[in-house]
Amino acid sequence: MQNMTDFPENVTSHKNLSVIIKVCVVIPFFFVFLCCIVIMLHIFAHHRQFLDNSRYILFAYMLINDTVQLLSSVLLFLFVMAKVKFALVYCVPLLVISTATFQNTPLILATMSLERYVAIFYPLQRPAAWRSDRIWIITLSLWLISCIFPIIDHSIGKHDPAVDVFSTRVLCKATLVNSSPIQTLFKAAVSVLFFAVVAVIILFTYVRILLETRKLRQDRMSVSKAMHTVLLHGFQLLLCVLAFTSPITETLIVLHANWLPEDISFFNYFCFILIPRFLSPLIYGFRDQSLRGYIGKTFLSCSNKIKPCIRGKLQDNLPTS
């Protein structure tokens, strides 16, 4: 009897330990990402040459979008881990923001590839919308497009008349709130459409720029850089697509390992949502020579400021004779 009563307590303590480990893995990871993003945005804000370039403006927009996406997804993760339930009126906007920012990333990648295409093929007669002072029109359009589909997704679901959105408390998970078959089908169709269109755009711009490098005898270096940039956008898109491999990984894990469902969900979340979102902007940011130079200077200036403070504290702690 004693063993039977101890067993539930052991299971509960094991689950609590698992939750603590997951939170301790995600939170430092997110804060490291946030520090890197803040440094890059600080560089953009304090150096005018970046704000006068459409490519860097779009990159800064992608940084902000990915930060909002990770912030919303981490909040949802913490709520689920703590089993916090709250009203649908607060849950649905959070799910809409998380989904909209997730879908917005491939649209930004396609726009950045098109910006390189326009810069190469129309260097002197660039369309007004692609100039740095008008690029906000394109970014606003991307936000509208990415927000429309999550709103439609939440609208087409079957809602129980007895459920009050202001008082009914639920665990805020997309699989629980948007669980109808038509919503699942709609989300799958939208995801396939988004990534197929973006893949075609990136492939088109890459092939066109590749053909242009064979024609041009002058300025091959800038065209070659643009081609490698578009190729990098294709790699970033591949990182985003990893989020849709979760059904495959779940099947493989179930077949070859005896994992709990919540552990499988965390593995997919960390490997295919967090890490790609973390790597994508950092790879692009540290690859750029101009931005990489300013990042190095920022880290050096921060370390130079920290060292005198440490020396001062050590001198204050030394015993006086």
mmCIF file of C-alpha atoms in Angstrom:
data_model
loop_
_atom_site.group_PDB
_atom_site.id
_atom_site.type_symbol
_atom_site.label_atom_id
_atom_site.label_comp_id
_atom_site.label_asym_id
_atom_site.label_seq_id
_atom_site.Cartn_x
_atom_site.Cartn_y
_atom_site.Cartn_z
ATOM 1 C CA MET A 1 0.000 0.000 0.000
ATOM 2 C CA GLN A 2 2.826 2.370 0.808
ATOM 3 C CA ASN A 3 4.361 1.855 -2.649
ATOM 4 C CA MET A 4 0.996 2.507 -4.294
ATOM 5 C CA THR A 5 0.544 5.787 -2.464
ATOM 6 C CA ASP A 6 4.106 6.894 -3.190
ATOM 7 C CA PHE A 7 3.788 6.254 -6.923
ATOM 8 C CA PRO A 8 1.528 9.262 -7.747
ATOM 9 C CA GLU A 9 3.802 11.525 -5.702
ATOM 10 C CA ASN A 10 6.848 10.323 -7.668
ATOM 11 C CA VAL A 11 5.047 10.929 -10.958
ATOM 12 C CA THR A 12 4.024 14.418 -9.855
ATOM 13 C CA SER A 13 7.549 15.308 -8.727
ATOM 14 C CA HIS A 14 8.948 13.966 -12.004
ATOM 15 C CA LYS A 15 6.532 16.140 -13.997
ATOM 16 C CA ASN A 16 7.364 19.192 -11.898
ATOM 17 C CA LEU A 17 11.086 18.607 -12.441
ATOM 18 C CA SER A 18 10.485 18.203 -16.178
ATOM 19 C CA VAL A 19 8.581 21.512 -16.310
ATOM 20 C CA ILE A 20 11.352 23.324 -14.404
ATOM 21 C CA ILE A 21 14.024 21.958 -16.758
ATOM 22 C CA LYS A 22 12.053 23.000 -19.841
ATOM 23 C CA VAL A 23 11.501 26.511 -18.525
ATOM 24 C CA CYS A 24 15.173 26.826 -17.521
ATOM 25 C CA VAL A 25 16.176 25.844 -21.060
ATOM 26 C CA VAL A 26 13.777 28.156 -22.917
ATOM 27 C CA ILE A 27 14.045 31.357 -20.856
ATOM 28 C CA PRO A 28 17.876 31.854 -21.032
ATOM 29 C CA PHE A 29 17.762 30.905 -24.716
ATOM 30 C CA PHE A 30 15.131 33.583 -25.353
ATOM 31 C CA PHE A 31 16.998 36.271 -23.401
ATOM 32 C CA VAL A 32 20.226 35.624 -25.328
ATOM 33 C CA PHE A 33 18.263 36.021 -28.560
ATOM 34 C CA LEU A 34 16.620 39.183 -27.228
ATOM 35 C CA CYS A 35 19.983 40.730 -26.280
ATOM 36 C CA CYS A 36 21.374 40.084 -29.773
ATOM 37 C CA ILE A 37 18.280 41.587 -31.404
ATOM 38 C CA VAL A 38 18.371 44.664 -29.147
ATOM 39 C CA ILE A 39 22.028 45.256 -30.064
ATOM 40 C CA MET A 40 21.272 45.063 -33.796
ATOM 41 C CA LEU A 41 18.226 47.327 -33.521
ATOM 42 C CA HIS A 42 20.309 49.781 -31.465
ATOM 43 C CA ILE A 43 22.873 49.850 -34.276
ATOM 44 C CA PHE A 44 20.141 50.511 -36.858
ATOM 45 C CA ALA A 45 18.672 53.339 -34.794
ATOM 46 C CA HIS A 46 22.019 55.126 -34.269
ATOM 47 C CA HIS A 47 23.526 54.872 -37.757
ATOM 48 C CA ARG A 48 21.757 56.728 -40.520
ATOM 49 C CA GLN A 49 23.258 54.715 -43.390
ATOM 50 C CA PHE A 50 21.206 51.688 -42.373
ATOM 51 C CA LEU A 51 17.940 53.637 -42.293
ATOM 52 C CA ASP A 52 18.606 54.953 -45.813
ATOM 53 C CA ASN A 53 18.871 51.442 -47.244
ATOM 54 C CA SER A 54 15.700 49.441 -48.035
ATOM 55 C CA ARG A 55 17.491 46.128 -47.457
ATOM 56 C CA TYR A 56 18.443 47.008 -43.890
ATOM 57 C CA ILE A 57 15.001 48.443 -43.157
ATOM 58 C CA LEU A 58 13.423 45.139 -44.212
ATOM 59 C CA PHE A 59 15.958 43.262 -42.094
ATOM 60 C CA ALA A 60 15.124 45.420 -39.059
ATOM 61 C CA TYR A 61 11.451 44.729 -39.733
ATOM 62 C CA MET A 62 12.202 40.998 -39.764
ATOM 63 C CA LEU A 63 14.043 41.318 -36.426
ATOM 64 C CA ILE A 64 11.045 43.039 -34.847
ATOM 65 C CA ASN A 65 8.636 40.491 -36.315
ATOM 66 C CA ASP A 66 10.687 37.505 -35.088
ATOM 67 C CA THR A 67 11.014 39.084 -31.649
ATOM 68 C CA VAL A 68 7.227 39.490 -31.369
ATOM 69 C CA GLN A 69 6.745 35.939 -32.642
ATOM 70 C CA LEU A 70 9.159 34.442 -30.119
ATOM 71 C CA LEU A 71 7.790 36.572 -27.294
ATOM 72 C CA SER A 72 4.213 35.455 -27.982
ATOM 73 C CA SER A 73 5.203 31.805 -28.427
ATOM 74 C CA VAL A 74 7.295 31.817 -25.224
ATOM 75 C CA LEU A 75 4.391 33.371 -23.321
ATOM 76 C CA LEU A 76 2.056 30.671 -24.634
ATOM 77 C CA PHE A 77 4.651 28.045 -23.708
ATOM 78 C CA LEU A 78 4.922 29.356 -20.138
ATOM 79 C CA PHE A 79 1.149 29.508 -19.757
ATOM 80 C CA VAL A 80 0.831 25.890 -20.900
ATOM 81 C CA MET A 81 3.691 24.745 -18.659
ATOM 82 C CA ALA A 82 2.097 26.457 -15.642
ATOM 83 C CA LYS A 83 -1.376 25.243 -16.736
ATOM 84 C CA VAL A 84 -2.677 28.808 -16.549
ATOM 85 C CA LYS A 85 -6.200 29.149 -17.902
ATOM 86 C CA PHE A 86 -7.747 32.453 -18.934
ATOM 87 C CA ALA A 87 -10.681 33.755 -20.945
ATOM 88 C CA LEU A 88 -10.907 33.291 -24.713
ATOM 89 C CA VAL A 89 -11.056 37.041 -25.202
ATOM 90 C CA TYR A 90 -7.411 37.201 -24.064
ATOM 91 C CA CYS A 91 -6.272 33.881 -25.531
ATOM 92 C CA VAL A 92 -7.436 34.395 -29.124
ATOM 93 C CA PRO A 93 -5.520 37.679 -29.748
ATOM 94 C CA LEU A 94 -2.350 36.062 -28.443
ATOM 95 C CA LEU A 95 -2.820 33.102 -30.799
ATOM 96 C CA VAL A 96 -3.556 35.470 -33.708
ATOM 97 C CA ILE A 97 -0.359 37.451 -33.051
ATOM 98 C CA SER A 98 1.726 34.284 -32.782
ATOM 99 C CA THR A 99 0.314 32.851 -36.023
ATOM 100 C CA ALA A 100 0.453 36.157 -37.931
ATOM 101 C CA THR A 101 4.104 36.784 -37.059
ATOM 102 C CA PHE A 102 4.954 33.170 -37.907
ATOM 103 C CA GLN A 103 3.391 33.552 -41.371
ATOM 104 C CA ASN A 104 4.901 36.999 -41.794
ATOM 105 C CA THR A 105 8.496 35.730 -41.778
ATOM 106 C CA PRO A 106 8.382 33.933 -45.156
ATOM 107 C CA LEU A 107 6.658 36.998 -46.655
ATOM 108 C CA ILE A 108 9.521 39.184 -45.419
ATOM 109 C CA LEU A 109 12.082 36.775 -46.890
ATOM 110 C CA ALA A 110 10.314 36.937 -50.264
ATOM 111 C CA THR A 111 10.217 40.743 -50.071
ATOM 112 C CA MET A 112 13.936 40.920 -49.237
ATOM 113 C CA SER A 113 14.719 38.712 -52.243
ATOM 114 C CA LEU A 114 12.591 40.915 -54.487
ATOM 115 C CA GLU A 115 14.377 43.977 -53.088
ATOM 116 C CA ARG A 116 17.727 42.502 -54.194
ATOM 117 C CA TYR A 117 16.179 41.752 -57.608
ATOM 118 C CA VAL A 118 14.955 45.346 -57.974
ATOM 119 C CA ALA A 119 18.326 46.730 -56.817
ATOM 120 C CA ILE A 120 20.182 44.710 -59.477
ATOM 121 C CA PHE A 121 17.840 45.136 -62.440
ATOM 122 C CA TYR A 122 16.532 48.656 -61.733
ATOM 123 C CA PRO A 123 19.414 50.461 -59.999
ATOM 124 C CA LEU A 124 18.599 53.894 -61.434
ATOM 125 C CA GLN A 125 14.845 53.607 -61.985
ATOM 126 C CA ARG A 126 13.823 51.939 -58.747
ATOM 127 C CA PRO A 127 10.029 51.899 -58.206
ATOM 128 C CA ALA A 128 8.833 54.372 -55.593
ATOM 129 C CA ALA A 129 7.529 51.655 -53.240
ATOM 130 C CA TRP A 130 11.026 50.135 -52.980
ATOM 131 C CA ARG A 131 12.747 53.341 -51.892
ATOM 132 C CA SER A 132 13.770 53.596 -48.263
ATOM 133 C CA ASP A 133 11.292 56.388 -47.516
ATOM 134 C CA ARG A 134 8.363 54.372 -48.967
ATOM 135 C CA ILE A 135 9.251 50.850 -47.921
ATOM 136 C CA TRP A 136 6.842 51.160 -44.989
ATOM 137 C CA ILE A 137 3.979 50.725 -47.497
ATOM 138 C CA ILE A 138 5.228 47.223 -48.335
ATOM 139 C CA THR A 139 5.822 46.267 -44.688
ATOM 140 C CA LEU A 140 2.324 47.456 -43.748
ATOM 141 C CA SER A 141 0.881 45.373 -46.600
ATOM 142 C CA LEU A 142 2.747 42.308 -45.323
ATOM 143 C CA TRP A 143 1.298 42.806 -41.856
ATOM 144 C CA LEU A 144 -2.232 43.075 -43.251
ATOM 145 C CA ILE A 145 -1.832 39.921 -45.347
ATOM 146 C CA SER A 146 -0.371 37.890 -42.494
ATOM 147 C CA CYS A 147 -3.098 39.017 -40.048
ATOM 148 C CA ILE A 148 -6.050 38.319 -42.349
ATOM 149 C CA PHE A 149 -5.648 34.534 -42.442
ATOM 150 C CA PRO A 150 -5.423 33.907 -38.646
ATOM 151 C CA ILE A 151 -8.506 36.072 -38.148
ATOM 152 C CA ILE A 152 -10.374 34.043 -40.807
ATOM 153 C CA ASP A 153 -9.142 30.843 -39.138
ATOM 154 C CA HIS A 154 -10.675 31.860 -35.799
ATOM 155 C CA SER A 155 -13.874 33.039 -37.513
ATOM 156 C CA ILE A 156 -14.681 29.849 -39.431
ATOM 157 C CA GLY A 157 -14.546 27.574 -36.400
ATOM 158 C CA LYS A 158 -17.732 26.244 -34.817
ATOM 159 C CA HIS A 159 -18.428 28.156 -31.624
ATOM 160 C CA ASP A 160 -20.569 26.708 -28.858
ATOM 161 C CA PRO A 161 -23.322 29.237 -27.967
ATOM 162 C CA ALA A 162 -22.995 28.229 -24.322
ATOM 163 C CA VAL A 163 -19.340 29.322 -24.271
ATOM 164 C CA ASP A 164 -18.854 32.893 -23.060
ATOM 165 C CA VAL A 165 -15.641 34.373 -24.496
ATOM 166 C CA PHE A 166 -15.371 36.739 -21.522
ATOM 167 C CA SER A 167 -15.735 34.200 -18.726
ATOM 168 C CA THR A 168 -14.880 30.742 -20.113
ATOM 169 C CA ARG A 169 -11.357 29.914 -19.016
ATOM 170 C CA VAL A 170 -9.300 27.654 -21.297
ATOM 171 C CA LEU A 171 -5.745 26.414 -21.630
ATOM 172 C CA CYS A 172 -4.426 28.659 -24.398
ATOM 173 C CA LYS A 173 -3.269 26.173 -27.045
ATOM 174 C CA ALA A 174 -4.040 26.373 -30.751
ATOM 175 C CA THR A 175 -4.827 22.651 -30.811
ATOM 176 C CA LEU A 176 -7.530 23.203 -28.172
ATOM 177 C CA VAL A 177 -8.994 26.539 -29.272
ATOM 178 C CA ASN A 178 -8.881 25.847 -33.035
ATOM 179 C CA SER A 179 -9.588 22.137 -33.120
ATOM 180 C CA SER A 180 -12.299 21.774 -35.767
ATOM 181 C CA PRO A 181 -11.414 19.816 -38.951
ATOM 182 C CA ILE A 182 -12.180 22.782 -41.224
ATOM 183 C CA GLN A 183 -9.757 24.969 -39.255
ATOM 184 C CA THR A 184 -7.040 22.313 -39.475
ATOM 185 C CA LEU A 185 -7.570 22.029 -43.229
ATOM 186 C CA PHE A 186 -7.603 25.806 -43.638
ATOM 187 C CA LYS A 187 -4.337 26.250 -41.710
ATOM 188 C CA ALA A 188 -2.634 23.517 -43.735
ATOM 189 C CA ALA A 189 -3.790 25.065 -47.026
ATOM 190 C CA VAL A 190 -2.652 28.547 -46.017
ATOM 191 C CA SER A 191 0.755 27.282 -44.874
ATOM 192 C CA VAL A 192 1.316 25.382 -48.121
ATOM 193 C CA LEU A 193 0.210 28.430 -50.134
ATOM 194 C CA PHE A 194 2.472 30.814 -48.206
ATOM 195 C CA PHE A 195 5.597 28.726 -48.449
ATOM 196 C CA ALA A 196 4.999 27.651 -52.061
ATOM 197 C CA VAL A 197 4.609 31.256 -53.227
ATOM 198 C CA VAL A 198 7.668 32.378 -51.264
ATOM 199 C CA ALA A 199 9.750 29.459 -52.570
ATOM 200 C CA VAL A 200 8.807 30.332 -56.173
ATOM 201 C CA ILE A 201 9.717 34.002 -55.630
ATOM 202 C CA ILE A 202 13.090 33.157 -54.079
ATOM 203 C CA LEU A 203 13.867 30.614 -56.811
ATOM 204 C CA PHE A 204 12.858 33.097 -59.530
ATOM 205 C CA THR A 205 15.028 35.916 -58.140
ATOM 206 C CA TYR A 206 17.990 33.574 -57.622
ATOM 207 C CA VAL A 207 17.851 32.221 -61.183
ATOM 208 C CA ARG A 208 17.428 35.705 -62.679
ATOM 209 C CA ILE A 209 20.371 37.107 -60.720
ATOM 210 C CA LEU A 210 22.444 34.019 -61.571
ATOM 211 C CA LEU A 211 21.789 34.591 -65.276
ATOM 212 C CA GLU A 212 22.646 38.256 -64.866
ATOM 213 C CA THR A 213 26.082 37.434 -63.446
ATOM 214 C CA ARG A 214 26.947 35.650 -66.696
ATOM 215 C CA LYS A 215 25.938 38.658 -68.790
ATOM 216 C CA LEU A 216 27.645 41.403 -66.828
ATOM 217 C CA ARG A 217 31.345 41.996 -67.122
ATOM 218 C CA GLN A 218 31.398 44.887 -64.705
ATOM 219 C CA ASP A 219 30.121 45.056 -61.148
ATOM 220 C CA ARG A 220 30.126 41.264 -60.889
ATOM 221 C CA MET A 221 30.936 41.544 -57.182
ATOM 222 C CA SER A 222 27.682 43.294 -56.208
ATOM 223 C CA VAL A 223 25.590 40.942 -58.344
ATOM 224 C CA SER A 224 27.364 37.928 -56.833
ATOM 225 C CA LYS A 225 26.680 39.256 -53.325
ATOM 226 C CA ALA A 226 23.015 39.702 -54.201
ATOM 227 C CA MET A 227 22.881 36.124 -55.478
ATOM 228 C CA HIS A 228 24.376 34.781 -52.242
ATOM 229 C CA THR A 229 21.925 36.917 -50.238
ATOM 230 C CA VAL A 230 18.956 35.424 -52.083
ATOM 231 C CA LEU A 231 20.431 31.953 -51.516
ATOM 232 C CA LEU A 232 20.637 32.766 -47.812
ATOM 233 C CA HIS A 233 16.954 33.732 -47.869
ATOM 234 C CA GLY A 234 16.228 30.300 -49.318
ATOM 235 C CA PHE A 235 18.101 28.730 -46.402
ATOM 236 C CA GLN A 236 16.123 30.893 -43.958
ATOM 237 C CA LEU A 237 12.917 29.725 -45.609
ATOM 238 C CA LEU A 238 14.080 26.141 -45.150
ATOM 239 C CA LEU A 239 14.536 26.827 -41.437
ATOM 240 C CA CYS A 240 10.954 28.120 -41.292
ATOM 241 C CA VAL A 241 9.662 25.024 -43.094
ATOM 242 C CA LEU A 242 11.156 22.860 -40.333
ATOM 243 C CA ALA A 243 8.194 23.876 -38.174
ATOM 244 C CA PHE A 244 5.963 21.708 -40.371
ATOM 245 C CA THR A 245 8.045 18.564 -39.868
ATOM 246 C CA SER A 246 6.642 18.014 -36.366
ATOM 247 C CA PRO A 247 4.182 15.244 -37.429
ATOM 248 C CA ILE A 248 7.089 13.296 -38.964
ATOM 249 C CA THR A 249 9.320 13.728 -35.919
ATOM 250 C CA GLU A 250 6.457 12.795 -33.576
ATOM 251 C CA THR A 251 5.925 9.541 -35.484
ATOM 252 C CA LEU A 252 9.645 8.716 -35.455
ATOM 253 C CA ILE A 253 9.996 9.452 -31.744
ATOM 254 C CA VAL A 254 6.955 7.344 -30.870
ATOM 255 C CA LEU A 255 8.351 4.438 -32.901
ATOM 256 C CA HIS A 256 11.902 4.581 -31.517
ATOM 257 C CA ALA A 257 11.603 6.134 -28.058
ATOM 258 C CA ASN A 258 9.243 5.935 -25.111
ATOM 259 C CA TRP A 259 8.688 9.664 -24.636
ATOM 260 C CA LEU A 260 5.735 11.374 -23.025
ATOM 261 C CA PRO A 261 3.510 13.463 -25.356
ATOM 262 C CA GLU A 262 4.467 16.706 -23.590
ATOM 263 C CA ASP A 263 8.172 15.889 -24.020
ATOM 264 C CA ILE A 264 7.652 15.288 -27.739
ATOM 265 C CA SER A 265 5.817 18.613 -28.046
ATOM 266 C CA PHE A 266 8.639 20.415 -26.246
ATOM 267 C CA PHE A 267 11.268 18.775 -28.469
ATOM 268 C CA ASN A 268 9.424 19.949 -31.597
ATOM 269 C CA TYR A 269 8.878 23.422 -30.156
ATOM 270 C CA PHE A 270 12.504 23.904 -29.167
ATOM 271 C CA CYS A 271 14.129 22.358 -32.265
ATOM 272 C CA PHE A 272 11.744 23.492 -34.996
ATOM 273 C CA ILE A 273 10.280 26.764 -33.676
ATOM 274 C CA LEU A 274 12.781 28.371 -31.299
ATOM 275 C CA ILE A 275 16.132 27.429 -32.847
ATOM 276 C CA PRO A 276 15.245 28.329 -36.480
ATOM 277 C CA ARG A 277 13.837 31.691 -35.361
ATOM 278 C CA PHE A 278 16.966 32.261 -33.321
ATOM 279 C CA LEU A 279 19.412 31.311 -36.081
ATOM 280 C CA SER A 280 17.710 32.960 -39.059
ATOM 281 C CA PRO A 281 18.222 36.666 -38.173
ATOM 282 C CA LEU A 282 21.581 36.049 -36.512
ATOM 283 C CA ILE A 283 23.007 34.303 -39.586
ATOM 284 C CA TYR A 284 21.885 37.174 -41.789
ATOM 285 C CA GLY A 285 23.066 39.849 -39.344
ATOM 286 C CA PHE A 286 26.529 38.444 -38.622
ATOM 287 C CA ARG A 287 27.071 37.626 -42.310
ATOM 288 C CA ASP A 288 26.740 41.286 -43.313
ATOM 289 C CA GLN A 289 30.175 42.938 -43.160
ATOM 290 C CA SER A 290 28.944 46.435 -42.246
ATOM 291 C CA LEU A 291 26.609 45.208 -39.537
ATOM 292 C CA ARG A 292 29.162 42.701 -38.225
ATOM 293 C CA GLY A 293 31.712 45.485 -37.793
ATOM 294 C CA TYR A 294 29.312 47.605 -35.748
ATOM 295 C CA ILE A 295 28.296 44.574 -33.649
ATOM 296 C CA GLY A 296 31.969 43.948 -32.820
ATOM 297 C CA LYS A 297 32.459 47.609 -31.859
ATOM 298 C CA THR A 298 29.349 47.496 -29.656
ATOM 299 C CA PHE A 299 30.583 44.417 -27.784
ATOM 300 C CA LEU A 300 34.030 46.000 -27.342
ATOM 301 C CA SER A 301 32.586 49.235 -26.004
ATOM 302 C CA CYS A 302 30.364 47.297 -23.589
ATOM 303 C CA SER A 303 33.324 45.230 -22.338
ATOM 304 C CA ASN A 304 35.425 48.386 -21.934
ATOM 305 C CA LYS A 305 32.679 49.940 -19.827
ATOM 306 C CA ILE A 306 32.292 46.830 -17.666
ATOM 307 C CA LYS A 307 36.019 46.398 -16.917
ATOM 308 C CA PRO A 308 36.494 49.790 -15.124
ATOM 309 C CA CYS A 309 33.401 49.068 -13.008
ATOM 310 C CA ILE A 310 34.822 45.696 -11.984
ATOM 311 C CA ARG A 311 38.215 47.238 -11.195
ATOM 312 C CA GLY A 312 36.534 49.954 -9.124
ATOM 313 C CA LYS A 313 34.577 47.413 -7.085
ATOM 314 C CA LEU A 314 37.701 45.313 -6.494
ATOM 315 C CA GLN A 315 39.653 48.375 -5.315
ATOM 316 C CA ASP A 316 36.813 49.348 -2.992
ATOM 317 C CA ASN A 317 36.834 45.864 -1.466
ATOM 318 C CA LEU A 318 40.596 45.842 -0.863
ATOM 319 C CA PRO A 319 41.496 46.313 2.804
ATOM 320 C CA THR A 320 43.109 49.645 3.632
ATOM 321 C CA SER A 321 46.371 49.543 5.571
#
